[in-house]
XYZ file of C-alpha atoms in Angstrom:
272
model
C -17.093 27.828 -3.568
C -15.798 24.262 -4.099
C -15.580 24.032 -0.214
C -19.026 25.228 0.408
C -20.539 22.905 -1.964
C -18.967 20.116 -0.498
C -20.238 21.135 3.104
C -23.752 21.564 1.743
C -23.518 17.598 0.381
C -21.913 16.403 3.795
C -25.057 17.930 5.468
C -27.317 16.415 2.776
C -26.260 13.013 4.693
C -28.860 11.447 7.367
C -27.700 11.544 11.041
C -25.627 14.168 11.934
C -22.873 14.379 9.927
C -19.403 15.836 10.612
C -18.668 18.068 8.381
C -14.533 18.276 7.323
C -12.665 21.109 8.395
C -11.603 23.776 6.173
C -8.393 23.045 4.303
C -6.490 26.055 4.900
C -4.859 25.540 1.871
C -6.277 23.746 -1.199
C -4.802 24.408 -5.100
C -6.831 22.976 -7.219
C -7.286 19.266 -6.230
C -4.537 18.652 -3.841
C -5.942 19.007 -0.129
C -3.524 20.698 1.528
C -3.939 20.987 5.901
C -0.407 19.940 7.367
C 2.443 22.287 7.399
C 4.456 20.435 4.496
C 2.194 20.337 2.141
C 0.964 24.159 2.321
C 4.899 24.632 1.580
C 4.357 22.424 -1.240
C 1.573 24.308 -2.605
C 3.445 27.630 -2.455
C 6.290 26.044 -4.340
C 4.244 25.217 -6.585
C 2.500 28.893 -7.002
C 6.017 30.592 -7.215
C 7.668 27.751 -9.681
C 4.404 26.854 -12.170
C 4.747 30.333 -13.881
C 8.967 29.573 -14.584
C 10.012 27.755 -17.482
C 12.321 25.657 -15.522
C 12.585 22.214 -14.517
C 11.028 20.813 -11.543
C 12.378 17.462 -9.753
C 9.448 16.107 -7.624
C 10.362 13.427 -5.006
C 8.397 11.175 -3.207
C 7.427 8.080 -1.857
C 4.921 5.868 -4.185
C 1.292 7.058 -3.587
C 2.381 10.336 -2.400
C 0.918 12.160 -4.991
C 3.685 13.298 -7.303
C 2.120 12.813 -10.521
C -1.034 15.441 -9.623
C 1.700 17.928 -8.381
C 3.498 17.668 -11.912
C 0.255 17.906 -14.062
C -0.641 20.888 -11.408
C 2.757 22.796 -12.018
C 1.965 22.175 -16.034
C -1.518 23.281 -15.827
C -0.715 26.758 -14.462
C 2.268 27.132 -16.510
C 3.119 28.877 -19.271
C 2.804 25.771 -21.496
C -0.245 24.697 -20.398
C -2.606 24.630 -23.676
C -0.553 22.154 -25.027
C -0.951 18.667 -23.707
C 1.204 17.414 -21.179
C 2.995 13.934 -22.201
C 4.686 11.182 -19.970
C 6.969 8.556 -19.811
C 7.171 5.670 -17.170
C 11.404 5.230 -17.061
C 10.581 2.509 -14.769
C 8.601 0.373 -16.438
C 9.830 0.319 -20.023
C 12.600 -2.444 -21.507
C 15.722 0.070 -22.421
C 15.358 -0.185 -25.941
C 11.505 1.024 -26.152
C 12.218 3.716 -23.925
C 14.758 4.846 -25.717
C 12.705 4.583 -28.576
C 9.821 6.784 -26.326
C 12.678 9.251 -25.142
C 14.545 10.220 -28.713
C 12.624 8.823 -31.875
C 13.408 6.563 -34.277
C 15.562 7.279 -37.386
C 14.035 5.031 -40.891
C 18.327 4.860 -41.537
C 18.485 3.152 -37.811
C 18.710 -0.335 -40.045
C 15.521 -1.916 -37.576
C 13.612 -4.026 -40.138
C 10.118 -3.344 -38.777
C 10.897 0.470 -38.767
C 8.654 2.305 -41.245
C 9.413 6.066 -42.006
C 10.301 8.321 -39.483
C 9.206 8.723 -35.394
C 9.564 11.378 -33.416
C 10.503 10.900 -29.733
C 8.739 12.740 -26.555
C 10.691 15.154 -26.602
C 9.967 15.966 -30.019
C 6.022 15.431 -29.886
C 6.516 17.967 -26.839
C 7.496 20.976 -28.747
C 6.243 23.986 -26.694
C 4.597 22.215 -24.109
C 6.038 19.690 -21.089
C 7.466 16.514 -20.324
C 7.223 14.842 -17.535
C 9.814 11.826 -16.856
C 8.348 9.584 -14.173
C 10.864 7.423 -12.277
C 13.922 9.018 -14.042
C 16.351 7.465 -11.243
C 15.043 3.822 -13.189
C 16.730 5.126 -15.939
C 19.781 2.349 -17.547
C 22.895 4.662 -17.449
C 23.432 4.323 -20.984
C 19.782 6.603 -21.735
C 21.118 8.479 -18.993
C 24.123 10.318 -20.830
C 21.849 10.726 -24.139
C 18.916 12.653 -21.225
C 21.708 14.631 -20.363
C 22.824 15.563 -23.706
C 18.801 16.034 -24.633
C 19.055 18.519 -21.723
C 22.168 20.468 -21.652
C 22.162 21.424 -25.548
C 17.777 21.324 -26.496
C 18.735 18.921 -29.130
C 17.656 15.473 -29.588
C 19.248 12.870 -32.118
C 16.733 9.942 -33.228
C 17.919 6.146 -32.631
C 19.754 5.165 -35.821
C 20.950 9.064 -36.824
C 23.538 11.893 -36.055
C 21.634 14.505 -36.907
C 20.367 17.138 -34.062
C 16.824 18.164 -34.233
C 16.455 21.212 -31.924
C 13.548 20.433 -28.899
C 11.860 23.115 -26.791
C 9.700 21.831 -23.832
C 9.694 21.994 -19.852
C 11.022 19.198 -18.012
C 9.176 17.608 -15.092
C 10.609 14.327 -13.034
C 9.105 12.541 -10.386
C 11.012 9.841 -8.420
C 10.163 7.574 -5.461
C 13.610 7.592 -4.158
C 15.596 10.821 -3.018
C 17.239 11.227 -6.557
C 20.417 12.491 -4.548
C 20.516 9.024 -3.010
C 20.896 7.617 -6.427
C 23.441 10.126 -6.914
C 25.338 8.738 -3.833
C 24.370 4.705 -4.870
C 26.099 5.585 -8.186
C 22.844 4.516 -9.417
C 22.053 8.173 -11.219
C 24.626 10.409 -13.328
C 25.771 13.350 -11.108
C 25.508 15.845 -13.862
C 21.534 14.307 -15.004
C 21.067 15.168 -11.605
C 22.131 18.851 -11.226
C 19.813 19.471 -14.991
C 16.846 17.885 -12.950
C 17.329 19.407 -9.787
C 17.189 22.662 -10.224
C 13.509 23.315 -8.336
C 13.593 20.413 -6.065
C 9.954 19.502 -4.508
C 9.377 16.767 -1.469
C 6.455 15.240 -0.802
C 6.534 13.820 2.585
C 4.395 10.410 3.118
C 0.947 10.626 4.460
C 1.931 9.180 8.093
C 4.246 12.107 8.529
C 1.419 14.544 7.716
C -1.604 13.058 9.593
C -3.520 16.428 9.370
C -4.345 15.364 6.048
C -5.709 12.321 6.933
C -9.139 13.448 7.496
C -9.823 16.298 4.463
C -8.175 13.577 2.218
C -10.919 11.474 3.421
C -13.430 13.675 2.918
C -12.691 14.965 -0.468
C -12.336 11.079 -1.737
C -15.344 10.393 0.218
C -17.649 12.897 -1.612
C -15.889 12.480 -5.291
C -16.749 8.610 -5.082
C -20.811 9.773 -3.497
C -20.983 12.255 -6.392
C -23.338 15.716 -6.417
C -26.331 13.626 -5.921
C -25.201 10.544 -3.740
C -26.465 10.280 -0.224
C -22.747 10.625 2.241
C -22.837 8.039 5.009
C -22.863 9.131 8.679
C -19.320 8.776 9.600
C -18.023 7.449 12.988
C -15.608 8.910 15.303
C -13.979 6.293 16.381
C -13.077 6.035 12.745
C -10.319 8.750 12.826
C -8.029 7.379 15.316
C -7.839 4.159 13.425
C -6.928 6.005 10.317
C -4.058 8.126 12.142
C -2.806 5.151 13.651
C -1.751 3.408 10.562
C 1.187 3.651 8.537
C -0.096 3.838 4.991
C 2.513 2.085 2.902
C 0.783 2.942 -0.116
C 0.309 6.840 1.092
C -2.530 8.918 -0.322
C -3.566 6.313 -2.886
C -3.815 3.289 0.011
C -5.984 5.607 1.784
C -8.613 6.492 -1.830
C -8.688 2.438 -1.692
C -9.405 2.480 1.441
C -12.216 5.116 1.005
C -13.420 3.132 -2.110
C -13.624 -0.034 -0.146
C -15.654 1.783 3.226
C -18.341 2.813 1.111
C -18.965 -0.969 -0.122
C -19.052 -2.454 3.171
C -20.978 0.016 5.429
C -21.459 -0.490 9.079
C -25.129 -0.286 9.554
C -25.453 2.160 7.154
C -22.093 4.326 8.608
C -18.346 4.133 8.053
C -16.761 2.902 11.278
C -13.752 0.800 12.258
C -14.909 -1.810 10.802
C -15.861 -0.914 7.284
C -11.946 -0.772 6.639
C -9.965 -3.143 4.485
């Protein structure tokens, strides 16, 4: 039905419009026409329904985060919220803070009362660690104790508090590379890896190139906007490039084609 619709707005454009091939295989919002990606979807269909970790790897751009908040939302923790933590982009003492809580005996002067940790605000639903290979080694042994026994102790305090939630990870580097850089904790690794997921970057999949387009193309128009007439010499420019930044270079891209139309079309030249 989704597909349809968006076929009846590509026609709704002036000129005659190409209209996007059928994905062949679509889940939700993740457009899915090259051979890797259809094997990510399945893995995704036969792994949402566990209550098992996933480890999703992937360059930056690639999509991970929409493939963990996919897995969660057809799992079976999935009417409680999802939460997240960046491990990349937090100084080691907040995110250790974020990871296990704060304890008011921790002795911090500008702690007040008690604070639970993700892992404790996650009870019964799913957490997804984002960039766990940037995690300092030190939070990684007290992840892998979090992991191995369910059990989380706050910052400042010995005492176990028993934690029950799914664990998701995303990583832009192959998390066994870290293992081999001595960058990640062999035995984090084999808790995180036990459904391992690869998404491979969007100018090794080129089939996607063009329903990716589409499907940012008509979420930017909107149900009622007018779609501009789109040029063919436009594709071979797109396959041609190496996209860096992956899926999310190419919805910038997109974003930046529709402000800077080509006599009213997106050609060549209406790229950045």
């Amino acid at each position: 039905i989704n597909k349809a619709l968006e076929y009846s707005q590509l026609q709704k454009g002036s000129g005659p419009v190409e209209v996007a091939p059928q994905t062949q295989y679509q889940f939700d919002n993740i457009v899915a026409e090259s051979a890797s990606m259809r094997n990510v979807c399945e893995m995704i269909r036969r792994v949402a329904p566990l209550d098992i970790p996933v480890l999703i790897c992937g360059e930056t751009g690639t999509g991970k985060d929409l493939i963990a908040k996919t897995i969660h939302a057809n799992g079976p923790k999935k009417a409680k919220r999802l939460l997240q933590v960046n491990c990349a982009t937090l100084p080691e003492p907040v995110l250790e803070f974020e990871l296990l809580g704060i304890s008011q005996a921790s002795g911090l002067p500008w702690v007040k009362g008690e604070r639970k940790g993700i892992f404790e605000n996650a009870f019964g639903s799913s957490v997804l660690l984002k960039e766990v290979g940037w995690t300092p080694p030190r939070l990684q042994s007290k992840l892998f104790a979090v992991l191995l026994r369910d059990e989380v102790k706050r910052v400042g305090s010995n005492e176990p508090i028993t934690v029950s939630c799914r664990i998701l990870a995303t990583s832009n580097i192959p998390l066994q590379r870290l293992v081999e850089d001595g960058h990640v904790q062999q035995d984090l690794y084999s808790l995180l890896n036990v459904v391992p997921i690869e998404i491979a970057p969007l100018r090794d999949r080129l089939e996607d190139i063009k329903p990716l387009f589409y499907h940012f193309l008509l979420a930017k128009v909107g149900k009622d906007g007018k779609v501009p007439v789109i040029d063919g010499e436009l594709w071979p420019v797109l396959e041609s490039y190496a996209w860096h930044g992956n899926v999310r270079e190419l919805e910038i891209a997109v974003t930046y084609a529709l402000q800077t139309l080509d006599g009213g079309k997106i050609t060549k030249n209406s790229l950045p």
